[in-house]
mmCIF file of C-alpha atoms in Angstrom:
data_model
loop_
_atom_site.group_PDB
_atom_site.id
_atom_site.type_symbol
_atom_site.label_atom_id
_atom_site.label_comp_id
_atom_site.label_asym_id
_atom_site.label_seq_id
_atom_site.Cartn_x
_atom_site.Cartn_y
_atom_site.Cartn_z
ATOM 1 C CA UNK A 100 -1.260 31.009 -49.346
ATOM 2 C CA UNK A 101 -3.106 30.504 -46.050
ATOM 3 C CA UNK A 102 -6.252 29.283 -48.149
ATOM 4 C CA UNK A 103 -4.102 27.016 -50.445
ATOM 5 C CA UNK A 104 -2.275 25.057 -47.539
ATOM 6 C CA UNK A 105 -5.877 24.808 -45.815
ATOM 7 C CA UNK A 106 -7.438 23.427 -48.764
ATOM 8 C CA UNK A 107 -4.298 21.026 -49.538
ATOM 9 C CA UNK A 108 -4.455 19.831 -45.914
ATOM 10 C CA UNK A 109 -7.678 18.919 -45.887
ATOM 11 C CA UNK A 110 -9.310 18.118 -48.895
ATOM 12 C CA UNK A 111 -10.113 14.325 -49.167
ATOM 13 C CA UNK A 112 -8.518 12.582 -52.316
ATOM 14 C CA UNK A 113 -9.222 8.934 -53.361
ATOM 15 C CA UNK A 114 -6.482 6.327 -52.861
ATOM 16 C CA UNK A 115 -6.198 2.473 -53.754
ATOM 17 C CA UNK A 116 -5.604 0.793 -50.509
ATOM 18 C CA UNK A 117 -2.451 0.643 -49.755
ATOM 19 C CA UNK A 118 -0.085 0.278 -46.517
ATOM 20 C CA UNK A 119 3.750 1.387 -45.886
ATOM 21 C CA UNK A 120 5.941 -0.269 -43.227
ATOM 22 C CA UNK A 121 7.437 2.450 -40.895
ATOM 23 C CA UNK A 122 11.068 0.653 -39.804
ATOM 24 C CA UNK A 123 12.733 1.456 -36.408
ATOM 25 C CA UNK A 124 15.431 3.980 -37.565
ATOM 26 C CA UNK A 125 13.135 5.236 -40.700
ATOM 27 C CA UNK A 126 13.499 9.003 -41.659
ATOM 28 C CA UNK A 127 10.993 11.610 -41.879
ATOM 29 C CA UNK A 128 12.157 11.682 -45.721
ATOM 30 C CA UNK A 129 12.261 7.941 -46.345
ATOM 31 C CA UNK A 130 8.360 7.700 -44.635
ATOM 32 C CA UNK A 131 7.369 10.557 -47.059
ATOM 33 C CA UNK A 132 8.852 8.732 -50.292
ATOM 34 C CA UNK A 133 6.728 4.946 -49.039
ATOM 35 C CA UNK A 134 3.854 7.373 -48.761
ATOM 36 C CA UNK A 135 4.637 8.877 -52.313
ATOM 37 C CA UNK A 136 5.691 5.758 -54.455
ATOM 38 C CA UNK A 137 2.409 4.179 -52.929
ATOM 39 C CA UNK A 138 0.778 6.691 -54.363
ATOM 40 C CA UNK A 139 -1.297 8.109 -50.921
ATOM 41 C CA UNK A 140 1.119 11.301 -51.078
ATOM 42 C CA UNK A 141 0.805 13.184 -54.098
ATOM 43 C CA UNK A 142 2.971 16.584 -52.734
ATOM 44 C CA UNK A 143 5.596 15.294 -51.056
ATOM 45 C CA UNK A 144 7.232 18.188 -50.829
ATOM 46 C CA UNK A 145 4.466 20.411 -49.259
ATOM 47 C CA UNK A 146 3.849 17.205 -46.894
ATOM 48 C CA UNK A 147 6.831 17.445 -45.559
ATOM 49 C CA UNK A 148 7.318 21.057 -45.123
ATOM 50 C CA UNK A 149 4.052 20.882 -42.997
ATOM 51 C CA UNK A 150 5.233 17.460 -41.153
ATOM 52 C CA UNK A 151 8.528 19.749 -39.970
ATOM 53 C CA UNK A 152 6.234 22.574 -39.037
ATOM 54 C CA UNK A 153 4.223 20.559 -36.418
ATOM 55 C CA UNK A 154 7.276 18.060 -35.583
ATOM 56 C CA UNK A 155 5.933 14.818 -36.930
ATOM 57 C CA UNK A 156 9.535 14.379 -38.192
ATOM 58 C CA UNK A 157 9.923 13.428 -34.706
ATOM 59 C CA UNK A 158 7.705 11.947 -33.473
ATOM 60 C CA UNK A 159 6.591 8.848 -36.048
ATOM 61 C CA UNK A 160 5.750 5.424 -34.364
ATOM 62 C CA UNK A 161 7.405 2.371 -36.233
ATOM 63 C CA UNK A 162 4.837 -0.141 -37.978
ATOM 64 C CA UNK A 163 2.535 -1.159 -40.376
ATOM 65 C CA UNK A 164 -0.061 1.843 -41.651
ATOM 66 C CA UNK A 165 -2.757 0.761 -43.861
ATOM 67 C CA UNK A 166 -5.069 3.415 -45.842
ATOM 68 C CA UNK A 167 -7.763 2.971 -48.128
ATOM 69 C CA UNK A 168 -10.615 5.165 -50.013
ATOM 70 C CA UNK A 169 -10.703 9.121 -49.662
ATOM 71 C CA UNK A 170 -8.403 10.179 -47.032
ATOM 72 C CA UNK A 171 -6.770 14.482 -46.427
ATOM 73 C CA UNK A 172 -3.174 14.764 -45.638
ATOM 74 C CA UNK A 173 -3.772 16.228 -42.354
ATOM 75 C CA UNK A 174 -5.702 12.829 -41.696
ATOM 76 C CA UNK A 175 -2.600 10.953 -43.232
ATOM 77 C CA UNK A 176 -0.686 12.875 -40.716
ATOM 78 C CA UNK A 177 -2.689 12.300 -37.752
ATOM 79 C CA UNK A 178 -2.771 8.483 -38.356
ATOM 80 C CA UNK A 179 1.438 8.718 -38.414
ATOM 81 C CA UNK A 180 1.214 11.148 -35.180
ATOM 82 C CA UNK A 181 -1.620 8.573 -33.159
ATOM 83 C CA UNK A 182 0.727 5.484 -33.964
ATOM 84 C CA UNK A 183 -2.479 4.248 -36.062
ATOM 85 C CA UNK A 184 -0.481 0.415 -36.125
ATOM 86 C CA UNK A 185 -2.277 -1.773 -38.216
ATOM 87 C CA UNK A 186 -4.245 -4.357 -36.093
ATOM 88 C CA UNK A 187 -4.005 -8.092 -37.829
ATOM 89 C CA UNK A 188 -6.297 -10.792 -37.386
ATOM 90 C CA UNK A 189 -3.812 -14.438 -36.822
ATOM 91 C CA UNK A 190 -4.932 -17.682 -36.844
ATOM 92 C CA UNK A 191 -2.410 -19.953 -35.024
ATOM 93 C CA UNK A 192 -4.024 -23.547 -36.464
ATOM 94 C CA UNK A 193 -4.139 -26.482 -34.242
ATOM 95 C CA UNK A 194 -0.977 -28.610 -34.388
ATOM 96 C CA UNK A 195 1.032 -25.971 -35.261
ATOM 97 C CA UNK A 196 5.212 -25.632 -34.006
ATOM 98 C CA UNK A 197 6.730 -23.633 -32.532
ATOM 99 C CA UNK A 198 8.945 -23.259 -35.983
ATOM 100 C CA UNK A 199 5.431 -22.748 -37.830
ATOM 101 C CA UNK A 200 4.581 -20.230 -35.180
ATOM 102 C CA UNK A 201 7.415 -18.430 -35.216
ATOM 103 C CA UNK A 202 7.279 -18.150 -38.986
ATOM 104 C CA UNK A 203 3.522 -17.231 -39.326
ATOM 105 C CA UNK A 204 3.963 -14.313 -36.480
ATOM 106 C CA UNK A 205 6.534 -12.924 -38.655
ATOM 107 C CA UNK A 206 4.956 -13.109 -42.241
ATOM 108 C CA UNK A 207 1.846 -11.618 -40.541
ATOM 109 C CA UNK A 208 3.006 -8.925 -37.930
ATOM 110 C CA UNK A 209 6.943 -8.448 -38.314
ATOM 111 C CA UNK A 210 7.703 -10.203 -35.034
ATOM 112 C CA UNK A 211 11.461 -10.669 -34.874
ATOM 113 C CA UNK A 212 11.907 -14.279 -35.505
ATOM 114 C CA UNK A 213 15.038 -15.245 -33.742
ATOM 115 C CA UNK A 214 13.965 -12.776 -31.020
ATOM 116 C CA UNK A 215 10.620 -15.458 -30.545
ATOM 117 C CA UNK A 216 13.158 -18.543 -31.337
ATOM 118 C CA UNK A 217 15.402 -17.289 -27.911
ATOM 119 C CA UNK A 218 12.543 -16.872 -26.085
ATOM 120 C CA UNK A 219 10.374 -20.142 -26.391
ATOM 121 C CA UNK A 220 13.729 -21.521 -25.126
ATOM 122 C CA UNK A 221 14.255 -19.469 -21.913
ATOM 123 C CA UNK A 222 13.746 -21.326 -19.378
ATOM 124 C CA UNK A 223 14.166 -18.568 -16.601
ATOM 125 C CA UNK A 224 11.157 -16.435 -18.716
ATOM 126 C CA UNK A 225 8.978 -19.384 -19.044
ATOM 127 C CA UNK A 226 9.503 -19.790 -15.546
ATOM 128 C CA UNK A 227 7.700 -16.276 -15.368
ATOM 129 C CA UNK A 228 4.984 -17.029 -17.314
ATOM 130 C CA UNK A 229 3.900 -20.436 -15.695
ATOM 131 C CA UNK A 230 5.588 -22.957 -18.073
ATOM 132 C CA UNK A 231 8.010 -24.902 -16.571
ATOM 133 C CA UNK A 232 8.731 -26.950 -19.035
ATOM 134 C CA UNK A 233 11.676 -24.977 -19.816
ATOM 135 C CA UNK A 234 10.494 -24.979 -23.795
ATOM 136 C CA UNK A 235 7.040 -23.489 -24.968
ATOM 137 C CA UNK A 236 6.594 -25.796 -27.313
ATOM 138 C CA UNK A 237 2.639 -26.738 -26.930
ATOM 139 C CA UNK A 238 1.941 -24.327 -24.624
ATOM 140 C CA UNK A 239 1.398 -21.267 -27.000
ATOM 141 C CA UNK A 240 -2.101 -21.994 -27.911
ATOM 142 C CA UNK A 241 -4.145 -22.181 -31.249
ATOM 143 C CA UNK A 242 -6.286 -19.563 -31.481
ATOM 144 C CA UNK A 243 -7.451 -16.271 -33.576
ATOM 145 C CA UNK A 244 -5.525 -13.360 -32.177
ATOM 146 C CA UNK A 245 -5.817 -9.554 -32.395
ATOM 147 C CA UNK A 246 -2.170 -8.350 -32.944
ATOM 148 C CA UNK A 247 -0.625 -4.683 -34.246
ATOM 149 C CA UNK A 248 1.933 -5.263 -36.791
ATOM 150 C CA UNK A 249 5.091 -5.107 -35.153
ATOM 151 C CA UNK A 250 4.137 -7.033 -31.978
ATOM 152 C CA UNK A 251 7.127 -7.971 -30.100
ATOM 153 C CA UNK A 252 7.538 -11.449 -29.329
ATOM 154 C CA UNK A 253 7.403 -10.967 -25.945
ATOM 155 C CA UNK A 254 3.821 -9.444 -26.520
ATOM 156 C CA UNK A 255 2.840 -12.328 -28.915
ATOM 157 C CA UNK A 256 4.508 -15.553 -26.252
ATOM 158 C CA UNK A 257 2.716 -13.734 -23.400
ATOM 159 C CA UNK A 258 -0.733 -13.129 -25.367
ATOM 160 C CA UNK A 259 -0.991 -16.835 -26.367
ATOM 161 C CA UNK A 260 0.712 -18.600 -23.420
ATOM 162 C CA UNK A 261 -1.553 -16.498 -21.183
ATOM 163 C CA UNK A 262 -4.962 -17.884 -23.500
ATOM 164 C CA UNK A 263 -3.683 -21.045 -22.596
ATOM 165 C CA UNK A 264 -3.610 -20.939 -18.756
ATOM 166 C CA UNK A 265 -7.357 -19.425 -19.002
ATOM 167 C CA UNK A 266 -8.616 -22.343 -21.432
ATOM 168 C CA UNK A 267 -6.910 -25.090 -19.126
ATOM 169 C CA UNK A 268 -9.033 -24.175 -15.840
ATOM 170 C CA UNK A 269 -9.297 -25.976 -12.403
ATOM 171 C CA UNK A 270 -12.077 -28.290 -13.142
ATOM 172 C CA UNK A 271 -9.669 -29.609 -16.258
ATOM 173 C CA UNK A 272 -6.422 -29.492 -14.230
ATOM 174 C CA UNK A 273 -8.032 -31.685 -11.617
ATOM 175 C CA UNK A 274 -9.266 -33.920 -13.798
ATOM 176 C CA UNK A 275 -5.445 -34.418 -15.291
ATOM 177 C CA UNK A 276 -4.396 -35.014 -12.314
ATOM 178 C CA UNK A 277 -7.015 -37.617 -11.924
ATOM 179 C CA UNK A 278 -5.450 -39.679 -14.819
ATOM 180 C CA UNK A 279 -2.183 -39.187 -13.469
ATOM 181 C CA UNK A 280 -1.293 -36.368 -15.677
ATOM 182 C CA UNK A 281 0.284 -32.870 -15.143
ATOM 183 C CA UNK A 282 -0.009 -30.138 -17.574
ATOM 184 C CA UNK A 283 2.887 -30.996 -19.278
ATOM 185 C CA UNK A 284 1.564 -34.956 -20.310
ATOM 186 C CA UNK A 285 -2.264 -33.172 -20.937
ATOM 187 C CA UNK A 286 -0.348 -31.356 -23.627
ATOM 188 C CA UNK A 287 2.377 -33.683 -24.194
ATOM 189 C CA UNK A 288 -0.310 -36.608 -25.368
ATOM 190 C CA UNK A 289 -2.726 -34.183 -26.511
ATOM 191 C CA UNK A 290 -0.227 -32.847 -29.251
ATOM 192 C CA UNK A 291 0.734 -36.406 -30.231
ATOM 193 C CA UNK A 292 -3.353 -37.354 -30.747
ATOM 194 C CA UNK A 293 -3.418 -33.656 -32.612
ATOM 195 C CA UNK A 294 -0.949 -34.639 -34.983
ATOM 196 C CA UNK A 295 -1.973 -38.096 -35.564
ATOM 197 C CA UNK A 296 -5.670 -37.301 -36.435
ATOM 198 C CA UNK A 297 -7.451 -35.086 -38.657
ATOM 199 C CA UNK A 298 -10.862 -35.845 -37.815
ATOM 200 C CA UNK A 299 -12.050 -34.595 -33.937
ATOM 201 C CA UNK A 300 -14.372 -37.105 -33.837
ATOM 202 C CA UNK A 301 -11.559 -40.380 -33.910
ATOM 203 C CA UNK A 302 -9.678 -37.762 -31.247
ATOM 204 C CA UNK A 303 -11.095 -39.742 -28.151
ATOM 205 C CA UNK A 304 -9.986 -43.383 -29.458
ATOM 206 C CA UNK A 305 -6.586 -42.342 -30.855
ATOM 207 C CA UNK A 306 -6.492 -41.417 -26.951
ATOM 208 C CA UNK A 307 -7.728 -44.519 -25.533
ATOM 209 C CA UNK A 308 -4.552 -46.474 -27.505
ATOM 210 C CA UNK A 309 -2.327 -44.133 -26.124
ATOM 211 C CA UNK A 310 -3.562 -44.253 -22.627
ATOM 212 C CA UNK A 311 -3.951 -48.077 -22.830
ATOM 213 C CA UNK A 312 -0.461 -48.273 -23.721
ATOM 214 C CA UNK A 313 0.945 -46.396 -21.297
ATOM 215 C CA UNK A 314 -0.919 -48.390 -18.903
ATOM 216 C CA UNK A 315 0.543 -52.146 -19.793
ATOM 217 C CA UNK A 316 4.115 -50.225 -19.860
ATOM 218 C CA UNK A 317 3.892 -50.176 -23.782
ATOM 219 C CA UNK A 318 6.139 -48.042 -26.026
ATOM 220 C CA UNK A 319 3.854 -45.384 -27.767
ATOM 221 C CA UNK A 320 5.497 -45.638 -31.077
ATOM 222 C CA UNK A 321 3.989 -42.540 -32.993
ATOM 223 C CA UNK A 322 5.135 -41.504 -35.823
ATOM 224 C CA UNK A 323 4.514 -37.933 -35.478
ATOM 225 C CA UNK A 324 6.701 -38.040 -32.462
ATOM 226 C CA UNK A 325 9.891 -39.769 -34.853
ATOM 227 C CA UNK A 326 9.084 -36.894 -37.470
ATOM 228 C CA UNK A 327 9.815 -33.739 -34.996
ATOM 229 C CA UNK A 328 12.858 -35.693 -33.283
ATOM 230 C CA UNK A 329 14.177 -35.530 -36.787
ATOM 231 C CA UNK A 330 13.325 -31.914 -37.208
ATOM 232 C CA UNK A 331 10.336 -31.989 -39.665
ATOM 233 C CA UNK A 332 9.943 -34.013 -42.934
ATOM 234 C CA UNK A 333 8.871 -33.318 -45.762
ATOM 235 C CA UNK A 334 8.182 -36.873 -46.985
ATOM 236 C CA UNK A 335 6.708 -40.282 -45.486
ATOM 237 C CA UNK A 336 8.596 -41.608 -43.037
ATOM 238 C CA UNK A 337 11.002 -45.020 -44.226
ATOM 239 C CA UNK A 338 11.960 -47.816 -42.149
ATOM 240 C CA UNK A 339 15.477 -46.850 -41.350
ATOM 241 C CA UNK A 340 14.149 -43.591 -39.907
ATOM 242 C CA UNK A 341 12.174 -45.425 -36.872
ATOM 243 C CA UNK A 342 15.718 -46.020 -35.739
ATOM 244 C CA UNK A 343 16.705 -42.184 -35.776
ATOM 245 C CA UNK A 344 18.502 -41.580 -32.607
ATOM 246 C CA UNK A 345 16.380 -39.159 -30.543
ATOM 247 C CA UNK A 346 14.519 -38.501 -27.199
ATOM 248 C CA UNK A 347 11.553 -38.009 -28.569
ATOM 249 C CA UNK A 348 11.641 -41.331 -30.659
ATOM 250 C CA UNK A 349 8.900 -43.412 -29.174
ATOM 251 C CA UNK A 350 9.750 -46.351 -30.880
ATOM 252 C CA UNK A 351 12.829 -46.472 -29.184
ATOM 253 C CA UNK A 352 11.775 -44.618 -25.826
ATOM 254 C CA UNK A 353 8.954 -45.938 -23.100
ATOM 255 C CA UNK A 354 6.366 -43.203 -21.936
ATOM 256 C CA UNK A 355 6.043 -39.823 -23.264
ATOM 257 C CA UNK A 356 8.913 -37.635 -25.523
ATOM 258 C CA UNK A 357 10.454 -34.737 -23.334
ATOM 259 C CA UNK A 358 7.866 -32.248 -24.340
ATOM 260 C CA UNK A 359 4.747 -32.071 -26.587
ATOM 261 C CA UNK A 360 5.527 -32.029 -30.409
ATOM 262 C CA UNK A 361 2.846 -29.345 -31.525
ATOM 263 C CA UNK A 362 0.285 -26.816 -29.955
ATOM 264 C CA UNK A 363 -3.003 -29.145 -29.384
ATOM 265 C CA UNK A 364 -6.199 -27.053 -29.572
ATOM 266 C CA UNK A 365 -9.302 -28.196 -26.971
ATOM 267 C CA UNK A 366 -10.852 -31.049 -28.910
ATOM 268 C CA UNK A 367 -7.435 -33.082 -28.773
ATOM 269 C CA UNK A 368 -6.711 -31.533 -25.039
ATOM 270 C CA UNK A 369 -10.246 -32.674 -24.213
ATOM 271 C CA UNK A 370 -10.044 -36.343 -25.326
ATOM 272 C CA UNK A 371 -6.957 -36.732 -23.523
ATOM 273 C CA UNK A 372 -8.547 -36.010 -20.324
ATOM 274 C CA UNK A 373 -11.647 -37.838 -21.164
ATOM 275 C CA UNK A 374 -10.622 -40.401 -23.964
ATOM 276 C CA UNK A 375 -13.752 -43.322 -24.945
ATOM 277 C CA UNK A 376 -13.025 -47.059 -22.819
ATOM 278 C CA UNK A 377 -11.920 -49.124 -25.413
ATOM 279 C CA UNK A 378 -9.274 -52.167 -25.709
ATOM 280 C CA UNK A 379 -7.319 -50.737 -28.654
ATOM 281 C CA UNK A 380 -3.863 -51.167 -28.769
ATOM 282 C CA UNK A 381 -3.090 -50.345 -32.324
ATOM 283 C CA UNK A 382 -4.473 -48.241 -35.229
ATOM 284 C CA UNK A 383 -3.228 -47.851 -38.905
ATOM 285 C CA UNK A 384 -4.689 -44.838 -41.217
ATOM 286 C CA UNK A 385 -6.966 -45.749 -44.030
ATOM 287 C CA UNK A 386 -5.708 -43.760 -46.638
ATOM 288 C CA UNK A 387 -8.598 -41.543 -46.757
ATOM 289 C CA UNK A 388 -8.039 -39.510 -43.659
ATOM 290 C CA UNK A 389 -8.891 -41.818 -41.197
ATOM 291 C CA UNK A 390 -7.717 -45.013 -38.755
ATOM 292 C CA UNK A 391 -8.938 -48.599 -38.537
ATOM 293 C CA UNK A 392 -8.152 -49.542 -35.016
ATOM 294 C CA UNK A 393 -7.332 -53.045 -33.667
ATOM 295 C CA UNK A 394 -7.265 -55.123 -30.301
ATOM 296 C CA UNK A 395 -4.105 -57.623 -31.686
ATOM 297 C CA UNK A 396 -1.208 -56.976 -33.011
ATOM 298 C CA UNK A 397 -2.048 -60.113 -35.577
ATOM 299 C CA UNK A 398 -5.214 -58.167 -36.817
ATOM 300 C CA UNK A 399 -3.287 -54.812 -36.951
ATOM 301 C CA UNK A 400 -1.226 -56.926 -39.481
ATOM 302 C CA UNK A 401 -4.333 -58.013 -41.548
ATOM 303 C CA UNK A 402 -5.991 -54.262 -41.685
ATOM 304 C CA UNK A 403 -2.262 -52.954 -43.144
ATOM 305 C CA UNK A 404 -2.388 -56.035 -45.617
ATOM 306 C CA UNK A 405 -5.781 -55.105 -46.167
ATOM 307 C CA UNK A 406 -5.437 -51.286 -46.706
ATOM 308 C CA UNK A 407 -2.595 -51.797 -49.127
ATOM 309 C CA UNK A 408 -4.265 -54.395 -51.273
ATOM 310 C CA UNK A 409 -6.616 -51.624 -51.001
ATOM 311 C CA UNK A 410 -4.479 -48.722 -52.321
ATOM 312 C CA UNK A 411 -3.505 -51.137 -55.301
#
């Protein structure tokens, strides 16, 4: 019997790869079944005999457990004891919500979404980590992060807002403050040129408009800034919608909306902070993923005449 058990704990036996999500409040029993119907357990009755014997009913860490090729039960069983999470690779993108964030965290680790939602609007825990803001939107920043499945949102809010602070260094800080700007307008304008462009390079002119507009006491009037003051769209914006009541409508509002709109990664941060010397004033896109920018609001006219004649 002695031999038998040794030889079923320890023999290697090739699996498909497969994971099983460990819940809080999961049963020894119900693990042992996900391990079973994915087919990495093929005893579950011995397997759980032996996982009473040395207490892993007891003692199993909630979260994602991924296993592949030839693997023994007692390794199966050591990976369940260790809390062997599985460790995902997230990309936050550039221009990203806080509503895409909070969504993409969850599909990709199990982060409790309203959990995230009530935090990125705690003003009293921002407080703690720096952002004053009193709303994290734009200040959780795009990047490729390292997270176990079943990160807690306060882990994942923390992680990012924390990258953030380190990317946005003295030398940067000083030169906002240069322009006039504190951290909340670097990221504030900087997610308005992020969501306006798609090419880096046009980053530093969409930023000269802006900044040139600002300076002759100019309403902004960006669309993207319209589109999250009505909550998202899903379709081109329409006439009647530039009239959408809404603080962050800044077609109807002077200077900058209450807080930025997305999370801006470096290149749009940087051509805020050091956007090219031009005398734009207005810009329309092309149609093909870029702007044609203008000095006059007559010739902004002619290049949207133009473009649709175009499109024809």
């Amino acid at each position: 019997m002695v031999i038998v058990t040794g030889w079923w704990l320890f023999i290697r036996h090739d699996i498909y790869p497969a994971s099983i999500l460990v819940e809080p409040g999961d049963r020894f029993h119900n693990v042992v079944v996900k391990l079973h119907d994915r087919e990495i357990v093929n005893s579950p009755w011995f397997f759980s005999k032996a996982g009473i014997i040395i207490g892993l009913d007891r003692h199993i860490i909630p979260g994602r457990y991924d296993f592949k090729k030839r693997i023994s039960n007692f390794e199966i069983m050591r990976k369940l004891w260790k809390g062997d999470i599985a460790v995902l690779s997230v990309t936050i993108p550039e221009g990203y919500s806080l509503k895409q964030i909070s969504a993409l965290i969850h599909q990709k680790c199990g982060t409790n979404p309203e959990r995230f939602d009530s935090l990125v609007r705690d003003s009293a825990y921002l407080s703690n980590l720096g952002i004053n803001a009193g709303f994290a939107e734009g200040y959780l920043f795009p990047e490729t992060y390292r997270f176990q499945w079943g990160v807690t949102a306060h882990e994942a809010i923390e992680t990012m807002a924390a990258h953030l602070f380190q990317r946005m260094n003295d030398e940067l800080l000083e030169r906002g403050w240069e322009l006039g700007y504190n951290l909340d307008d670097i990221l504030t304008m900087a997610s308005i040129v992020e969501s306006e462009g798609s090419h880096a390079d046009e980053f530093p002119v969409i930023a000269s408009v802006y900044r040139n507009r600002l300076e002759i006491d100019m309403k902004l009037q960006a669309d993207p800034t319209v589109i999250y003051g009505m909550g998202g769209l899903d379709r081109d914006l329409m006439i009647k919608d530039y009239q959408f009541s809404s603080t962050y409508n800044t077609y109807m509002h002077k200077g900058l909306p209450p807080t930025p709109i997305c999370s801006p990664g470096m290149n749009a941060i940087m051509a805020i902070l050091y956007p090219d010397s031009t005398d734009f004033y207005y810009f329309v896109a092309d149609g093909n993923g870029r702007h044609v920018f203008n000095k006059t609001y007559q010739g902004h006219l002619r290049d949207i005449r133009r473009i649709k004649k175009q499109s024809r």
